[in-house]
């Protein structure tokens, strides 16, 4: 529905693989002194003195992870980078480089790939990250993007998933569930559009939700803020699959249980009103929605004073002994088993 | 043609994404002390003290880069790793880690993915490389593999493409053209099979060629050998697209020309006999065939004595001033323009 039928179209085969790579990457700046050599050799060269190197990678596939009928290509490029930077921040690190591999079928003209790279460049410029390599090839069908992010952290600063301690507080940045509801709105509009292409949707009530879905921001500020507050999390993870699924990773790897309090879950007013409109439970959405790219972490209870008043953070529960299980304490003060109903890519 | 219709099939959706990742990666060993944390957190953690980190990535797509009707999955996994390690060795580095992302459609059972990972594991065990992360997802069609390799080298040991000097000798490891002819043989057999499935092919005359295509080996030994010989190349690149295309990268980046001598090109006897059988010019195949994963490098002429007698290396030409262009000197002593006719993924 967002496609402009009159756009100019340049065939990719005109440029060839190396021409395309040059064309797409020539305006990218390098921001980090650790980048010794970027695009243009067999491998990129990174120099970290006295720090650990962090590496993470994600693969986004058309028809599985995104739908180009409502995901503009520029947003897709931006989001593909965010998803990966988020993983570096979740290690309490600084993201410094990315590689981007794309496969595209011939149905895409050069201008489409340029749009995609405009989003990647915006992400690089905003987050001060260097594009240092990748691979560009054709696909038999559709588009896919594989991004690898490289970051660094001092050895003593790296935060793993397995360091939570019993009684640690569970903290989450930002708010939850918006990205999932944004997707529901976009899916609904797509169906309306298929029935009546002349319909002009009024999306004013959903702007925050749609932005959370189409243009998520990785929480680069959280590791910075924690450093300022002199708080080192004991465990940290980013929320890609949903809060339940992520807290379960921390519990499992730290060999502990947890209690999450329903009334502490941070929800945007649009999440509450739109959940009602869709007749869905906002708690369920906050727990299982996914794609929020907020950070979930645990801190010793002694750090509560540093965290409590901060508008970026919500304390939503605490860790427990493993034999107490993973529990949600409802508003009615009932304990329920937490279930991971995050997105499972192999469900039929 | 290699599919066993009676194999046991386990659906991927049974395991779920995390179950699948655990199942596939649990038997991988870690070989390198630089690997601080592998699979299982938001990002992997690598520790390089006093060395540069090398990063390279490649994307292989079914129907574009491989054909599962003659590429066994185990070989595919092995080759996907080789393609990337080769890039690290081409920087004169040591490969130490890989990440592997795969997307697979539901038509593949678990057993197929296990085969793929058996090949990846064989590559890791043979080359002493650690699997440290990746992403596993479903695709709407076919299979794809995205591998990123991470390596290291001392700053002073890294060899780029841009360091060649005028009069430097051009050297290639191994022999050329085998992988391309192997592919021709496999394509021919596929067509024969489609016409007559009962036909038992006799491939005895082509074993080397088929192995070059299906099970290439990255030249880990070349940087080691060069260190022993106390030779540091001035420029180096791996041969993935074909000799012509690769030497042109060195020329362009080093701002020089070159002369390659037809009679110096290293050809295996099977390459010569099979070229004749296919009525193709073996020189053309050596120059443009691609996928040989040999290393092409330049050394100062003063190092000739260290290189000349070595069975791993062939001196095939020398660098020239840029204004002399990039030339092939034929057996008849005629000079021809070198053309890069390597594989171009965007050709229609």
XYZ file of N, CA and C in Angstrom, chain B residues 65-217:
459
model
N 23.451 -19.908 -4.916
C 24.816 -20.354 -4.636
C 24.960 -21.862 -4.532
N 23.865 -22.539 -4.320
C 23.965 -24.001 -4.239
C 22.657 -24.647 -4.674
N 22.799 -25.891 -5.073
C 21.662 -26.664 -5.583
C 21.645 -27.960 -4.775
N 20.615 -28.117 -3.940
C 20.612 -29.277 -3.049
C 20.400 -30.588 -3.783
N 20.118 -30.523 -5.081
C 19.953 -31.794 -5.801
C 21.290 -32.482 -6.016
N 22.400 -31.745 -5.950
C 23.694 -32.445 -5.964
C 24.642 -32.004 -4.851
N 24.232 -31.039 -4.037
C 25.080 -30.605 -2.919
C 24.557 -31.228 -1.639
N 25.222 -32.270 -1.135
C 24.755 -32.850 0.132
C 24.844 -31.795 1.241
N 23.887 -31.833 2.171
C 23.808 -30.802 3.204
C 25.064 -30.731 4.064
N 25.663 -31.870 4.311
C 26.879 -31.860 5.127
C 27.992 -31.082 4.417
N 28.099 -31.304 3.114
C 29.084 -30.557 2.331
C 28.760 -29.074 2.308
N 27.476 -28.770 2.217
C 27.068 -27.364 2.197
C 27.496 -26.659 3.483
N 27.274 -27.303 4.624
C 27.681 -26.714 5.903
C 29.188 -26.492 5.949
N 29.909 -27.496 5.471
C 31.375 -27.409 5.463
C 31.839 -26.259 4.572
N 31.252 -26.209 3.380
C 31.675 -25.191 2.405
C 31.329 -23.777 2.883
N 30.168 -23.618 3.508
C 29.766 -22.288 3.998
C 30.794 -21.754 4.995
N 31.386 -22.654 5.778
C 32.423 -22.227 6.720
C 33.718 -21.917 5.965
N 34.083 -22.793 5.028
C 35.334 -22.607 4.267
C 35.396 -21.257 3.565
N 34.280 -20.887 2.931
C 34.198 -19.650 2.171
C 34.594 -18.452 3.045
N 34.204 -18.511 4.323
C 34.491 -17.418 5.241
C 35.892 -17.501 5.840
N 36.306 -18.715 6.198
C 37.658 -18.850 6.758
C 38.686 -18.380 5.729
N 38.404 -18.707 4.479
C 39.293 -18.319 3.388
C 39.566 -16.809 3.401
N 38.548 -16.022 3.701
C 38.710 -14.557 3.754
C 39.615 -14.125 4.912
N 39.537 -14.848 6.010
C 40.413 -14.518 7.149
C 41.865 -14.858 6.801
N 42.070 -16.027 6.190
C 43.433 -16.415 5.805
C 43.990 -15.435 4.769
N 43.101 -14.890 3.939
C 43.530 -13.930 2.910
C 43.982 -12.602 3.520
N 43.710 -12.397 4.813
C 44.239 -11.218 5.522
C 45.526 -11.594 6.253
N 45.998 -12.826 6.051
C 47.173 -13.367 6.747
C 46.873 -13.576 8.232
N 45.612 -13.899 8.528
C 45.195 -14.059 9.912
C 44.923 -15.509 10.278
N 44.552 -15.693 11.544
C 44.139 -16.993 12.060
C 42.643 -16.909 12.354
N 41.868 -17.812 11.785
C 40.417 -17.821 12.039
C 40.159 -18.478 13.381
N 39.311 -17.881 14.214
C 39.093 -18.423 15.553
C 37.631 -18.670 15.908
N 36.724 -17.873 15.354
C 35.308 -18.040 15.690
C 34.442 -17.921 14.443
N 33.253 -18.510 14.505
C 32.233 -18.248 13.483
C 30.875 -18.077 14.164
N 30.010 -17.286 13.513
C 28.586 -17.328 13.822
C 27.895 -17.900 12.588
N 26.825 -18.642 12.808
C 26.095 -19.262 11.704
C 24.617 -18.934 11.839
N 24.059 -18.237 10.870
C 22.619 -18.014 10.841
C 22.033 -18.819 9.696
N 20.930 -19.527 9.985
C 20.277 -20.271 8.908
C 18.789 -19.950 8.882
N 18.241 -19.963 7.690
C 16.791 -19.908 7.528
C 16.404 -21.124 6.697
N 15.370 -21.813 7.128
C 14.959 -23.038 6.463
C 13.444 -23.124 6.413
N 12.947 -23.614 5.324
C 11.503 -23.781 5.218
C 11.100 -25.095 5.885
N 9.813 -25.226 6.115
C 9.294 -26.405 6.801
C 9.485 -27.701 6.026
N 9.850 -27.585 4.738
C 10.034 -28.833 3.994
C 11.239 -29.618 4.497
N 12.141 -28.948 5.261
C 13.295 -29.660 5.798
C 12.976 -30.232 7.172
N 13.257 -31.511 7.376
C 13.089 -32.079 8.715
C 14.324 -31.777 9.558
N 14.213 -32.056 10.839
C 15.345 -31.862 11.743
C 16.597 -32.577 11.235
N 16.402 -33.781 10.690
C 17.548 -34.574 10.264
C 18.370 -33.857 9.191
N 17.702 -33.056 8.362
C 18.412 -32.300 7.335
C 19.285 -31.227 7.976
N 18.722 -30.546 8.979
C 19.484 -29.487 9.655
C 20.658 -30.102 10.419
N 20.438 -31.293 10.962
C 21.532 -31.991 11.647
C 22.679 -32.295 10.682
N 22.329 -32.713 9.478
C 23.346 -32.980 8.459
C 24.152 -31.721 8.169
N 23.432 -30.617 7.992
C 24.080 -29.330 7.733
C 25.064 -28.995 8.856
N 24.602 -29.151 10.098
C 25.457 -28.840 11.247
C 26.591 -29.850 11.415
N 26.401 -31.071 10.935
C 27.498 -32.040 10.974
C 28.649 -31.521 10.110
N 28.313 -30.911 8.978
C 29.338 -30.325 8.115
C 29.995 -29.122 8.761
N 29.193 -28.300 9.416
C 29.738 -27.116 10.102
C 30.676 -27.571 11.230
N 30.247 -28.626 11.944
C 31.073 -29.116 13.053
C 32.387 -29.719 12.550
N 32.303 -30.447 11.453
C 33.529 -31.012 10.878
C 34.502 -29.888 10.515
N 33.967 -28.819 9.936
C 34.821 -27.671 9.586
C 35.428 -27.049 10.840
N 34.602 -26.883 11.888
C 35.100 -26.288 13.137
C 36.189 -27.151 13.760
N 35.966 -28.474 13.763
C 36.936 -29.379 14.376
C 38.232 -29.440 13.558
N 38.097 -29.440 12.257
C 39.277 -29.546 11.397
C 40.110 -28.271 11.439
N 39.423 -27.128 11.473
C 40.135 -25.843 11.406
C 40.291 -25.177 12.772
N 39.863 -25.875 13.822
C 39.990 -25.372 15.203
C 39.351 -23.990 15.344
N 38.075 -23.950 14.977
C 37.316 -22.712 14.998
C 36.108 -22.918 15.903
N 35.732 -21.887 16.675
C 34.632 -22.006 17.635
C 33.335 -21.423 17.097
N 32.272 -22.197 17.173
C 30.937 -21.662 16.872
C 30.469 -20.867 18.089
N 30.216 -19.566 17.911
C 29.911 -18.730 19.086
C 28.539 -18.070 19.024
N 27.769 -18.306 17.975
C 26.452 -17.674 17.949
C 25.811 -17.798 16.591
N 24.694 -17.091 16.438
C 23.993 -17.135 15.175
C 22.518 -16.906 15.383
N 21.763 -17.276 14.380
C 20.324 -17.069 14.421
C 19.710 -18.208 13.614
N 18.581 -18.702 14.060
C 17.944 -19.830 13.390
C 16.486 -19.476 13.204
N 16.029 -19.447 11.968
C 14.669 -19.009 11.735
C 14.065 -19.776 10.557
N 12.807 -19.538 10.327
C 12.168 -20.213 9.207
C 12.189 -19.303 7.991
N 12.115 -19.884 6.824
C 12.027 -19.105 5.591
C 10.739 -19.497 4.898
N 10.273 -18.631 4.011
C 9.065 -18.980 3.278
C 9.406 -19.926 2.136
N 10.669 -19.939 1.744
C 11.072 -20.789 0.627
C 12.563 -21.090 0.716
N 12.904 -22.346 0.632
C 14.301 -22.714 0.506
C 15.133 -22.501 1.747
N 16.431 -22.628 1.558
C 17.389 -22.569 2.653
C 18.426 -21.502 2.381
N 18.876 -20.852 3.418
C 20.022 -19.961 3.261
C 20.883 -20.008 4.502
N 22.146 -19.749 4.300
C 23.126 -19.768 5.384
C 23.945 -18.496 5.329
N 24.029 -17.816 6.443
C 24.873 -16.637 6.559
C 25.921 -16.919 7.630
N 27.179 -16.936 7.232
C 28.261 -17.218 8.172
C 29.123 -15.968 8.332
N 29.486 -15.652 9.555
C 30.463 -14.598 9.819
C 31.658 -15.251 10.497
N 32.849 -14.983 9.984
C 34.052 -15.532 10.605
C 34.824 -14.416 11.285
N 35.379 -14.737 12.447
C 36.160 -13.782 13.210
C 37.553 -14.382 13.395
N 38.545 -13.569 13.166
C 39.910 -14.062 13.300
C 40.784 -13.011 13.940
N 42.064 -13.301 14.003
C 42.970 -12.314 14.584
C 44.314 -12.360 13.886
N 45.040 -11.280 14.016
C 46.407 -11.197 13.495
C 47.095 -10.062 14.230
N 48.404 -10.178 14.377
C 49.146 -9.022 14.887
C 49.020 -7.899 13.875
N 49.001 -6.674 14.383
C 48.817 -5.508 13.521
C 49.815 -5.540 12.355
N 51.042 -5.878 12.655
C 52.084 -5.826 11.624
C 52.007 -6.996 10.642
N 51.189 -7.991 10.956
C 51.076 -9.155 10.064
C 49.921 -9.042 9.068
N 48.953 -8.145 9.332
C 47.769 -8.068 8.470
C 48.177 -7.670 7.050
N 47.662 -8.380 6.067
C 47.964 -8.077 4.658
C 46.688 -7.609 3.957
N 46.724 -6.425 3.405
C 45.588 -5.851 2.696
C 45.737 -6.072 1.192
N 44.722 -5.616 0.466
C 44.785 -5.743 -0.987
C 45.573 -4.618 -1.642
N 45.839 -3.581 -0.888
C 46.373 -2.361 -1.509
C 47.873 -2.166 -1.363
N 48.588 -3.211 -0.939
C 50.003 -2.997 -0.635
C 50.978 -3.461 -1.707
N 50.479 -3.936 -2.843
C 51.384 -4.447 -3.884
C 52.243 -3.313 -4.444
N 53.500 -3.629 -4.790
C 54.419 -2.648 -5.365
C 54.787 -3.086 -6.792
N 55.119 -2.113 -7.592
C 55.558 -2.386 -8.956
C 56.720 -3.381 -8.911
N 56.734 -4.279 -9.847
C 57.712 -5.387 -9.973
C 57.482 -6.529 -8.984
N 56.583 -6.383 -8.022
C 56.276 -7.519 -7.137
C 55.854 -8.734 -7.966
N 56.227 -9.897 -7.486
C 55.790 -11.135 -8.137
C 54.365 -11.474 -7.713
N 53.614 -12.038 -8.638
C 52.249 -12.488 -8.341
C 52.268 -14.003 -8.164
N 51.792 -14.463 -7.025
C 51.888 -15.881 -6.667
C 50.498 -16.415 -6.344
N 50.235 -17.664 -6.730
C 48.969 -18.282 -6.376
C 49.239 -19.638 -5.728
N 48.428 -19.994 -4.746
C 48.562 -21.314 -4.127
C 47.752 -22.331 -4.933
N 48.114 -23.606 -4.821
C 47.319 -24.689 -5.416
C 47.156 -24.588 -6.910
N 46.001 -25.033 -7.393
C 45.743 -24.951 -8.834
C 44.357 -24.364 -9.074
N 44.084 -24.045 -10.321
C 42.919 -23.214 -10.647
C 41.919 -23.911 -11.574
N 40.678 -23.539 -11.446
C 39.665 -23.964 -12.416
C 38.921 -25.239 -12.056
N 39.439 -25.976 -11.056
C 38.840 -27.262 -10.715
C 37.396 -27.146 -10.230
N 37.136 -26.157 -9.360
C 35.805 -26.045 -8.763
C 34.753 -25.739 -9.827
N 35.127 -24.895 -10.780
C 34.184 -24.540 -11.843
C 33.847 -25.766 -12.699
N 34.863 -26.534 -13.049
C 34.605 -27.728 -13.865
C 33.835 -28.777 -13.070
N 34.107 -28.872 -11.796
C 33.334 -29.776 -10.939
C 31.850 -29.445 -11.017
N 31.548 -28.154 -11.006
C 30.151 -27.724 -11.100
C 29.542 -28.120 -12.457
N 30.337 -27.975 -13.525
C 29.841 -28.363 -14.853
C 29.495 -29.854 -14.907
N 30.374 -30.657 -14.300
C 30.144 -32.113 -14.253
C 28.850 -32.415 -13.493
N 28.687 -31.780 -12.347
C 27.502 -32.039 -11.527
C 26.232 -31.587 -12.238
N 26.304 -30.459 -12.917
C 25.143 -29.980 -13.681
C 24.793 -30.966 -14.797
N 25.829 -31.473 -15.462
C 25.589 -32.437 -16.544
C 24.943 -33.712 -16.008
N 25.465 -34.191 -14.877
C 24.906 -35.423 -14.305
C 23.465 -35.216 -13.860
N 23.174 -33.999 -13.378
C 21.805 -33.708 -12.958
C 20.852 -33.821 -14.144
N 21.297 -33.310 -15.279
C 20.445 -33.377 -16.470
C 20.281 -34.810 -16.962
N 21.382 -35.563 -16.927
C 21.300 -36.975 -17.306
C 20.312 -37.689 -16.391
N 20.413 -37.403 -15.109
C 19.546 -38.041 -14.119
C 18.082 -37.716 -14.370
N 17.809 -36.470 -14.764
C 16.426 -36.073 -15.006
C 15.828 -36.837 -16.182
N 16.680 -37.145 -17.159
C 16.204 -37.906 -18.319
C 16.104 -39.392 -17.986
N 17.114 -39.895 -17.292
C 17.157 -41.323 -16.995
C 17.608 -41.575 -15.561
N 16.662 -41.636 -14.632
C 17.011 -41.781 -13.212
C 17.736 -43.084 -12.882
N 17.681 -44.068 -13.779
C 18.343 -45.359 -13.498
C 19.828 -45.315 -13.840
N 20.243 -44.316 -14.570
C 21.618 -44.227 -15.019
C 22.590 -44.097 -13.849
N 23.605 -44.953 -13.813
C 24.633 -44.848 -12.777
C 25.814 -44.086 -13.352
N 26.065 -42.880 -12.901
C 27.145 -42.103 -13.497
C 28.518 -42.670 -13.138
N 29.445 -42.616 -14.060
C 30.829 -42.992 -13.782
C 31.637 -41.699 -13.650
N 31.960 -41.355 -12.405
C 32.593 -40.053 -12.157
C 34.077 -40.182 -11.816
N 34.643 -41.393 -12.065
C 36.033 -41.643 -11.672
C 37.020 -40.634 -12.252
N 36.744 -40.157 -13.460
C 37.685 -39.228 -14.095
C 37.578 -37.811 -13.554
N 36.622 -37.596 -12.689
C 36.354 -36.213 -12.261
C 36.404 -36.045 -10.749
N 36.925 -37.038 -10.036
C 36.866 -37.001 -8.570
C 37.484 -35.722 -7.996
N 38.639 -35.328 -8.538
C 39.299 -34.132 -8.005
C 38.431 -32.894 -8.221
N 37.852 -32.795 -9.429
C 37.041 -31.618 -9.770
C 35.807 -31.526 -8.875
N 35.156 -32.657 -8.675
C 33.940 -32.668 -7.851
C 34.277 -32.327 -6.404
N 35.395 -32.839 -5.935
C 35.806 -32.511 -4.574
C 36.109 -31.021 -4.438
N 36.715 -30.439 -5.452
C 37.011 -28.993 -5.415
C 35.728 -28.177 -5.322
N 34.663 -28.678 -5.962
C 33.387 -27.963 -5.926
C 32.633 -28.235 -4.632
N 32.560 -29.494 -4.229
C 31.704 -29.850 -3.097
C 32.402 -29.733 -1.746
N 33.700 -29.921 -1.732
C 34.390 -29.869 -0.440
C 35.696 -29.081 -0.544
N 35.566 -27.792 -0.816
C 36.776 -26.972 -0.899
C 37.425 -26.846 0.472
N 38.726 -26.678 0.484
C 39.456 -26.459 1.738
C 40.057 -25.054 1.709
